[in-house]
Amino acid sequence: MSTLPQPLDLTVTAPIEKDGAFATFVTVPGSAEVLGTRRAVKVGGTIDGHEFAATLMPSGEGPHWLPLRSALCRATGKSRAGEQVTIVLQRRLS
């Protein structure tokens, strides 16, 4: 059995999305393959160079959604749908 946290190495650039489930989120392509699951997973890394820890939520279709908290949107200066952010997942926390 492995100990947590585990290192990850996934970098994606994707647009911010808005929908009813989460106020602001980003779809993380390739996340299910890298994580080996479609379940919720706690991760840490950076968004546009700003540190974060969050729970990737299953989309039901494959990739996970990363909800963006308002504090992180303020830090990056991005919160509008369509704005591109670069996410670097560096560690799996659960």
Short mmCIF file of N, CA, C and O in Angstrom, two decimals:
data_model
loop_
_atom_site.label_atom_id
_atom_site.label_comp_id
_atom_site.label_asym_id
_atom_site.label_seq_id
_atom_site.Cartn_x
_atom_site.Cartn_y
_atom_site.Cartn_z
N MET A 1 0.84 -1.18 0.00
CA MET A 1 0.00 0.00 0.00
C MET A 1 0.88 1.23 0.00
O MET A 1 1.87 1.30 0.70
N SER A 2 0.50 2.24 -0.78
CA SER A 2 1.32 3.44 -0.89
C SER A 2 0.96 4.45 0.20
O SER A 2 -0.13 4.44 0.74
N THR A 3 1.92 5.30 0.51
CA THR A 3 1.67 6.36 1.47
C THR A 3 1.37 7.65 0.72
O THR A 3 1.85 7.87 -0.38
N LEU A 4 0.57 8.48 1.32
CA LEU A 4 0.19 9.76 0.72
C LEU A 4 0.98 10.86 1.39
O LEU A 4 1.34 10.73 2.53
N PRO A 5 1.24 11.98 0.77
CA PRO A 5 0.88 12.29 -0.60
C PRO A 5 1.78 11.60 -1.63
O PRO A 5 2.90 11.25 -1.33
N GLN A 6 1.22 11.41 -2.81
CA GLN A 6 1.95 10.81 -3.91
C GLN A 6 2.23 11.90 -4.95
O GLN A 6 1.37 12.73 -5.22
N PRO A 7 3.41 11.89 -5.55
CA PRO A 7 3.69 12.89 -6.58
C PRO A 7 2.84 12.66 -7.82
O PRO A 7 2.53 11.53 -8.18
N LEU A 8 2.45 13.76 -8.44
CA LEU A 8 1.74 13.74 -9.72
C LEU A 8 2.50 14.62 -10.69
O LEU A 8 3.24 15.51 -10.28
N ASP A 9 2.27 14.41 -11.96
CA ASP A 9 2.89 15.25 -12.98
C ASP A 9 1.90 15.40 -14.13
O ASP A 9 1.96 14.67 -15.10
N LEU A 10 0.95 16.33 -13.95
CA LEU A 10 -0.04 16.58 -14.99
C LEU A 10 -0.19 18.09 -15.14
O LEU A 10 -0.50 18.78 -14.17
N THR A 11 0.09 18.59 -16.33
CA THR A 11 -0.06 20.01 -16.63
C THR A 11 -1.05 20.16 -17.77
O THR A 11 -0.91 19.50 -18.80
N VAL A 12 -2.07 21.00 -17.56
CA VAL A 12 -3.06 21.26 -18.60
C VAL A 12 -3.37 22.75 -18.63
O VAL A 12 -3.32 23.42 -17.60
N THR A 13 -3.67 23.23 -19.81
CA THR A 13 -4.20 24.58 -19.97
C THR A 13 -5.61 24.42 -20.50
O THR A 13 -5.83 23.73 -21.50
N ALA A 14 -6.57 25.00 -19.77
CA ALA A 14 -7.97 24.81 -20.10
C ALA A 14 -8.76 26.07 -19.73
O ALA A 14 -8.32 26.86 -18.90
N PRO A 15 -9.94 26.22 -20.35
CA PRO A 15 -10.75 27.39 -20.04
C PRO A 15 -11.55 27.23 -18.75
O PRO A 15 -11.96 26.13 -18.39
N ILE A 16 -11.77 28.34 -18.09
CA ILE A 16 -12.68 28.37 -16.95
C ILE A 16 -14.09 28.16 -17.48
O ILE A 16 -14.45 28.67 -18.55
N GLU A 17 -14.88 27.39 -16.73
CA GLU A 17 -16.27 27.14 -17.10
C GLU A 17 -17.17 27.54 -15.95
O GLU A 17 -16.73 27.60 -14.80
N LYS A 18 -18.41 27.81 -16.26
CA LYS A 18 -19.41 28.12 -15.24
C LYS A 18 -20.66 27.31 -15.55
O LYS A 18 -21.07 27.21 -16.69
N ASP A 19 -21.23 26.73 -14.47
CA ASP A 19 -22.42 25.90 -14.62
C ASP A 19 -23.13 25.87 -13.27
O ASP A 19 -22.60 26.38 -12.28
N GLY A 20 -24.26 25.23 -13.20
CA GLY A 20 -25.02 25.19 -11.97
C GLY A 20 -24.38 24.38 -10.85
O GLY A 20 -24.54 24.70 -9.69
N ALA A 21 -23.63 23.33 -11.18
CA ALA A 21 -23.06 22.45 -10.16
C ALA A 21 -22.00 23.18 -9.31
O ALA A 21 -21.99 23.08 -8.10
N PHE A 22 -21.11 23.89 -9.96
CA PHE A 22 -20.06 24.67 -9.29
C PHE A 22 -20.10 26.06 -9.91
O PHE A 22 -20.25 26.19 -11.12
N ALA A 23 -19.92 27.07 -9.10
CA ALA A 23 -19.95 28.43 -9.63
C ALA A 23 -18.89 28.63 -10.71
O ALA A 23 -19.16 29.14 -11.78
N THR A 24 -17.68 28.20 -10.43
CA THR A 24 -16.56 28.36 -11.36
C THR A 24 -15.69 27.10 -11.27
O THR A 24 -15.34 26.68 -10.17
N PHE A 25 -15.36 26.52 -12.42
CA PHE A 25 -14.57 25.28 -12.41
C PHE A 25 -13.80 25.15 -13.71
O PHE A 25 -14.03 25.87 -14.68
N VAL A 26 -12.87 24.20 -13.72
CA VAL A 26 -12.10 23.86 -14.91
C VAL A 26 -12.18 22.35 -15.09
O VAL A 26 -12.03 21.59 -14.13
N THR A 27 -12.44 21.89 -16.32
CA THR A 27 -12.37 20.47 -16.64
C THR A 27 -10.90 20.12 -16.85
O THR A 27 -10.20 20.82 -17.58
N VAL A 28 -10.43 19.05 -16.19
CA VAL A 28 -9.03 18.65 -16.24
C VAL A 28 -8.89 17.42 -17.14
O VAL A 28 -9.04 16.29 -16.68
N PRO A 29 -8.62 17.63 -18.44
CA PRO A 29 -8.49 16.50 -19.36
C PRO A 29 -7.37 15.55 -18.92
O PRO A 29 -6.32 15.98 -18.45
N GLY A 30 -7.61 14.25 -19.06
CA GLY A 30 -6.60 13.25 -18.73
C GLY A 30 -6.51 12.91 -17.26
O GLY A 30 -5.73 12.04 -16.88
N SER A 31 -7.31 13.55 -16.43
CA SER A 31 -7.20 13.33 -14.98
C SER A 31 -7.57 11.91 -14.58
O SER A 31 -6.89 11.32 -13.73
N ALA A 32 -8.61 11.34 -15.16
CA ALA A 32 -9.04 9.99 -14.77
C ALA A 32 -7.95 8.96 -15.09
O ALA A 32 -7.71 8.04 -14.31
N GLU A 33 -7.27 9.15 -16.21
CA GLU A 33 -6.19 8.22 -16.59
C GLU A 33 -4.99 8.36 -15.66
O GLU A 33 -4.41 7.37 -15.22
N VAL A 34 -4.61 9.59 -15.34
CA VAL A 34 -3.44 9.81 -14.48
C VAL A 34 -3.73 9.35 -13.05
O VAL A 34 -2.87 8.75 -12.41
N LEU A 35 -4.94 9.61 -12.56
CA LEU A 35 -5.29 9.26 -11.19
C LEU A 35 -5.73 7.81 -11.03
O LEU A 35 -5.73 7.28 -9.93
N GLY A 36 -6.13 7.18 -12.14
CA GLY A 36 -6.56 5.80 -12.08
C GLY A 36 -7.94 5.62 -11.47
O GLY A 36 -8.29 4.52 -11.04
N THR A 37 -8.72 6.69 -11.42
CA THR A 37 -10.07 6.62 -10.86
C THR A 37 -10.93 7.74 -11.42
O THR A 37 -10.40 8.75 -11.90
N ARG A 38 -12.23 7.53 -11.36
CA ARG A 38 -13.18 8.58 -11.72
C ARG A 38 -13.88 9.10 -10.47
O ARG A 38 -14.86 9.82 -10.55
N ARG A 39 -13.39 8.75 -9.30
CA ARG A 39 -13.94 9.22 -8.03
C ARG A 39 -13.29 10.54 -7.62
O ARG A 39 -12.29 10.94 -8.20
N ALA A 40 -13.85 11.17 -6.60
CA ALA A 40 -13.28 12.41 -6.07
C ALA A 40 -11.90 12.14 -5.50
O ALA A 40 -11.66 11.12 -4.85
N VAL A 41 -10.95 13.05 -5.77
CA VAL A 41 -9.57 12.91 -5.32
C VAL A 41 -9.05 14.26 -4.87
O VAL A 41 -9.19 15.26 -5.58
N LYS A 42 -8.45 14.31 -3.68
CA LYS A 42 -7.82 15.54 -3.20
C LYS A 42 -6.44 15.66 -3.83
O LYS A 42 -5.68 14.69 -3.87
N VAL A 43 -6.14 16.87 -4.33
CA VAL A 43 -4.87 17.11 -5.01
C VAL A 43 -4.30 18.46 -4.58
O VAL A 43 -5.00 19.30 -4.03
N GLY A 44 -3.02 18.65 -4.88
CA GLY A 44 -2.36 19.93 -4.67
C GLY A 44 -1.53 20.26 -5.88
O GLY A 44 -1.11 19.38 -6.63
N GLY A 45 -1.30 21.55 -6.07
CA GLY A 45 -0.49 22.00 -7.20
C GLY A 45 -0.58 23.49 -7.35
O GLY A 45 -0.70 24.21 -6.35
N THR A 46 -0.53 23.95 -8.59
CA THR A 46 -0.60 25.38 -8.86
C THR A 46 -1.58 25.66 -10.00
O THR A 46 -1.80 24.82 -10.87
N ILE A 47 -2.16 26.84 -9.95
CA ILE A 47 -2.95 27.37 -11.05
C ILE A 47 -2.34 28.73 -11.39
O ILE A 47 -2.30 29.62 -10.53
N ASP A 48 -1.85 28.84 -12.61
CA ASP A 48 -1.15 30.07 -13.03
C ASP A 48 -0.11 30.49 -12.00
O ASP A 48 0.07 31.66 -11.70
N GLY A 49 0.58 29.49 -11.41
CA GLY A 49 1.66 29.75 -10.47
C GLY A 49 1.24 29.94 -9.02
O GLY A 49 2.08 30.11 -8.15
N HIS A 50 -0.06 29.91 -8.73
CA HIS A 50 -0.56 30.09 -7.36
C HIS A 50 -0.89 28.73 -6.75
O HIS A 50 -1.63 27.95 -7.33
N GLU A 51 -0.34 28.47 -5.56
CA GLU A 51 -0.54 27.19 -4.87
C GLU A 51 -2.01 26.98 -4.52
O GLU A 51 -2.71 27.94 -4.19
N PHE A 52 -2.45 25.73 -4.58
CA PHE A 52 -3.79 25.39 -4.15
C PHE A 52 -3.83 23.94 -3.69
O PHE A 52 -2.97 23.13 -4.03
N ALA A 53 -4.85 23.62 -2.90
CA ALA A 53 -5.22 22.26 -2.57
C ALA A 53 -6.73 22.20 -2.72
O ALA A 53 -7.43 23.11 -2.27
N ALA A 54 -7.23 21.19 -3.40
CA ALA A 54 -8.67 21.09 -3.67
C ALA A 54 -9.03 19.65 -3.96
O ALA A 54 -8.17 18.78 -4.09
N THR A 55 -10.32 19.41 -4.07
CA THR A 55 -10.82 18.09 -4.42
C THR A 55 -11.30 18.11 -5.86
O THR A 55 -12.17 18.91 -6.22
N LEU A 56 -10.69 17.26 -6.69
CA LEU A 56 -11.17 17.08 -8.05
C LEU A 56 -12.46 16.28 -7.97
O LEU A 56 -12.51 15.23 -7.35
N MET A 57 -13.50 16.78 -8.61
CA MET A 57 -14.81 16.14 -8.56
C MET A 57 -15.05 15.36 -9.84
O MET A 57 -14.72 15.84 -10.93
N PRO A 58 -15.64 14.16 -9.74
CA PRO A 58 -15.91 13.38 -10.95
C PRO A 58 -16.99 14.05 -11.79
O PRO A 58 -17.98 14.55 -11.26
N SER A 59 -16.78 14.07 -13.10
CA SER A 59 -17.76 14.68 -14.00
C SER A 59 -18.81 13.68 -14.45
O SER A 59 -19.84 14.07 -15.00
N GLY A 60 -18.52 12.40 -14.26
CA GLY A 60 -19.42 11.37 -14.73
C GLY A 60 -19.16 10.98 -16.17
O GLY A 60 -19.70 10.02 -16.68
N GLU A 61 -18.30 11.74 -16.85
CA GLU A 61 -18.00 11.49 -18.26
C GLU A 61 -16.54 11.15 -18.50
O GLU A 61 -16.13 10.96 -19.63
N GLY A 62 -15.72 11.13 -17.47
CA GLY A 62 -14.31 10.82 -17.65
C GLY A 62 -13.41 11.76 -16.89
O GLY A 62 -12.97 11.44 -15.80
N PRO A 63 -13.15 12.96 -17.44
CA PRO A 63 -12.25 13.86 -16.73
C PRO A 63 -12.92 14.45 -15.48
O PRO A 63 -14.14 14.45 -15.36
N HIS A 64 -12.09 14.92 -14.57
CA HIS A 64 -12.58 15.54 -13.35
C HIS A 64 -12.80 17.04 -13.56
O HIS A 64 -12.24 17.64 -14.46
N TRP A 65 -13.60 17.61 -12.65
CA TRP A 65 -13.77 19.06 -12.57
C TRP A 65 -13.00 19.57 -11.38
O TRP A 65 -13.03 18.97 -10.30
N LEU A 66 -12.30 20.69 -11.55
CA LEU A 66 -11.60 21.35 -10.45
C LEU A 66 -12.37 22.61 -10.10
O LEU A 66 -12.33 23.59 -10.85
N PRO A 67 -13.13 22.61 -8.98
CA PRO A 67 -13.83 23.82 -8.57
C PRO A 67 -12.81 24.90 -8.19
O PRO A 67 -11.80 24.62 -7.54
N LEU A 68 -13.06 26.13 -8.62
CA LEU A 68 -12.16 27.24 -8.31
C LEU A 68 -12.79 28.12 -7.24
O LEU A 68 -13.84 28.71 -7.47
N ARG A 69 -12.15 28.22 -6.10
CA ARG A 69 -12.64 29.09 -5.04
C ARG A 69 -12.40 30.55 -5.44
O ARG A 69 -11.48 30.86 -6.19
N SER A 70 -13.23 31.42 -4.89
CA SER A 70 -13.13 32.84 -5.24
C SER A 70 -11.77 33.42 -4.89
O SER A 70 -11.25 34.27 -5.61
N ALA A 71 -11.15 32.98 -3.79
CA ALA A 71 -9.83 33.49 -3.42
C ALA A 71 -8.79 33.15 -4.48
O ALA A 71 -7.91 33.97 -4.79
N LEU A 72 -8.89 31.96 -5.06
CA LEU A 72 -7.95 31.56 -6.11
C LEU A 72 -8.21 32.35 -7.39
O LEU A 72 -7.27 32.74 -8.09
N CYS A 73 -9.48 32.60 -7.68
CA CYS A 73 -9.81 33.43 -8.85
C CYS A 73 -9.23 34.84 -8.67
O CYS A 73 -8.67 35.41 -9.62
N ARG A 74 -9.35 35.39 -7.47
CA ARG A 74 -8.77 36.72 -7.21
C ARG A 74 -7.25 36.69 -7.37
O ARG A 74 -6.67 37.60 -7.95
N ALA A 75 -6.62 35.64 -6.86
CA ALA A 75 -5.15 35.55 -6.93
C ALA A 75 -4.66 35.48 -8.38
O ALA A 75 -3.66 36.09 -8.73
N THR A 76 -5.39 34.73 -9.22
CA THR A 76 -4.98 34.60 -10.62
C THR A 76 -5.47 35.76 -11.47
O THR A 76 -4.98 35.96 -12.58
N GLY A 77 -6.46 36.50 -10.97
CA GLY A 77 -7.05 37.58 -11.75
C GLY A 77 -7.97 37.07 -12.85
O GLY A 77 -8.28 37.78 -13.80
N LYS A 78 -8.42 35.82 -12.71
CA LYS A 78 -9.27 35.20 -13.73
C LYS A 78 -10.48 34.54 -13.08
O LYS A 78 -10.33 33.77 -12.14
N SER A 79 -11.66 34.82 -13.62
CA SER A 79 -12.87 34.18 -13.11
C SER A 79 -13.96 34.10 -14.17
O SER A 79 -14.99 33.49 -13.94
N ARG A 80 -13.72 34.70 -15.33
CA ARG A 80 -14.75 34.69 -16.38
C ARG A 80 -14.67 33.41 -17.21
O ARG A 80 -13.59 32.91 -17.49
N ALA A 81 -15.84 32.92 -17.60
CA ALA A 81 -15.91 31.74 -18.46
C ALA A 81 -15.11 32.00 -19.73
O ALA A 81 -15.20 33.08 -20.32
N GLY A 82 -14.30 31.03 -20.12
CA GLY A 82 -13.49 31.13 -21.33
C GLY A 82 -12.06 31.57 -21.10
O GLY A 82 -11.21 31.34 -21.95
N GLU A 83 -11.78 32.19 -19.95
CA GLU A 83 -10.39 32.59 -19.67
C GLU A 83 -9.56 31.33 -19.43
O GLU A 83 -9.98 30.42 -18.72
N GLN A 84 -8.38 31.27 -20.02
CA GLN A 84 -7.50 30.10 -19.93
C GLN A 84 -6.64 30.16 -18.66
O GLN A 84 -6.11 31.22 -18.32
N VAL A 85 -6.52 29.02 -17.99
CA VAL A 85 -5.62 28.89 -16.84
C VAL A 85 -4.74 27.66 -17.06
O VAL A 85 -5.14 26.71 -17.74
N THR A 86 -3.56 27.69 -16.49
CA THR A 86 -2.67 26.54 -16.54
C THR A 86 -2.62 25.89 -15.17
O THR A 86 -2.28 26.53 -14.18
N ILE A 87 -3.02 24.63 -15.14
CA ILE A 87 -3.07 23.85 -13.90
C ILE A 87 -1.93 22.85 -13.90
O ILE A 87 -1.74 22.13 -14.88
N VAL A 88 -1.19 22.82 -12.81
CA VAL A 88 -0.13 21.83 -12.63
C VAL A 88 -0.49 21.02 -11.38
O VAL A 88 -0.47 21.54 -10.27
N LEU A 89 -0.87 19.76 -11.60
CA LEU A 89 -1.16 18.88 -10.48
C LEU A 89 0.17 18.24 -10.07
O LEU A 89 0.79 17.53 -10.85
N GLN A 90 0.59 18.49 -8.81
CA GLN A 90 1.89 18.05 -8.34
C GLN A 90 1.85 16.92 -7.33
O GLN A 90 2.80 16.19 -7.18
N ARG A 91 0.71 16.80 -6.62
CA ARG A 91 0.63 15.75 -5.60
C ARG A 91 -0.81 15.31 -5.39
O ARG A 91 -1.74 16.12 -5.46
N ARG A 92 -0.95 14.04 -5.13
CA ARG A 92 -2.25 13.45 -4.79
C ARG A 92 -2.30 13.35 -3.28
O ARG A 92 -1.41 12.78 -2.65
N LEU A 93 -3.37 13.88 -2.68
CA LEU A 93 -3.49 13.94 -1.23
C LEU A 93 -4.47 12.92 -0.67
O LEU A 93 -4.57 12.77 0.54
N SER A 94 -5.22 12.25 -1.56
CA SER A 94 -6.13 11.20 -1.07
C SER A 94 -6.28 10.11 -2.14
O SER A 94 -5.90 10.28 -3.26
#
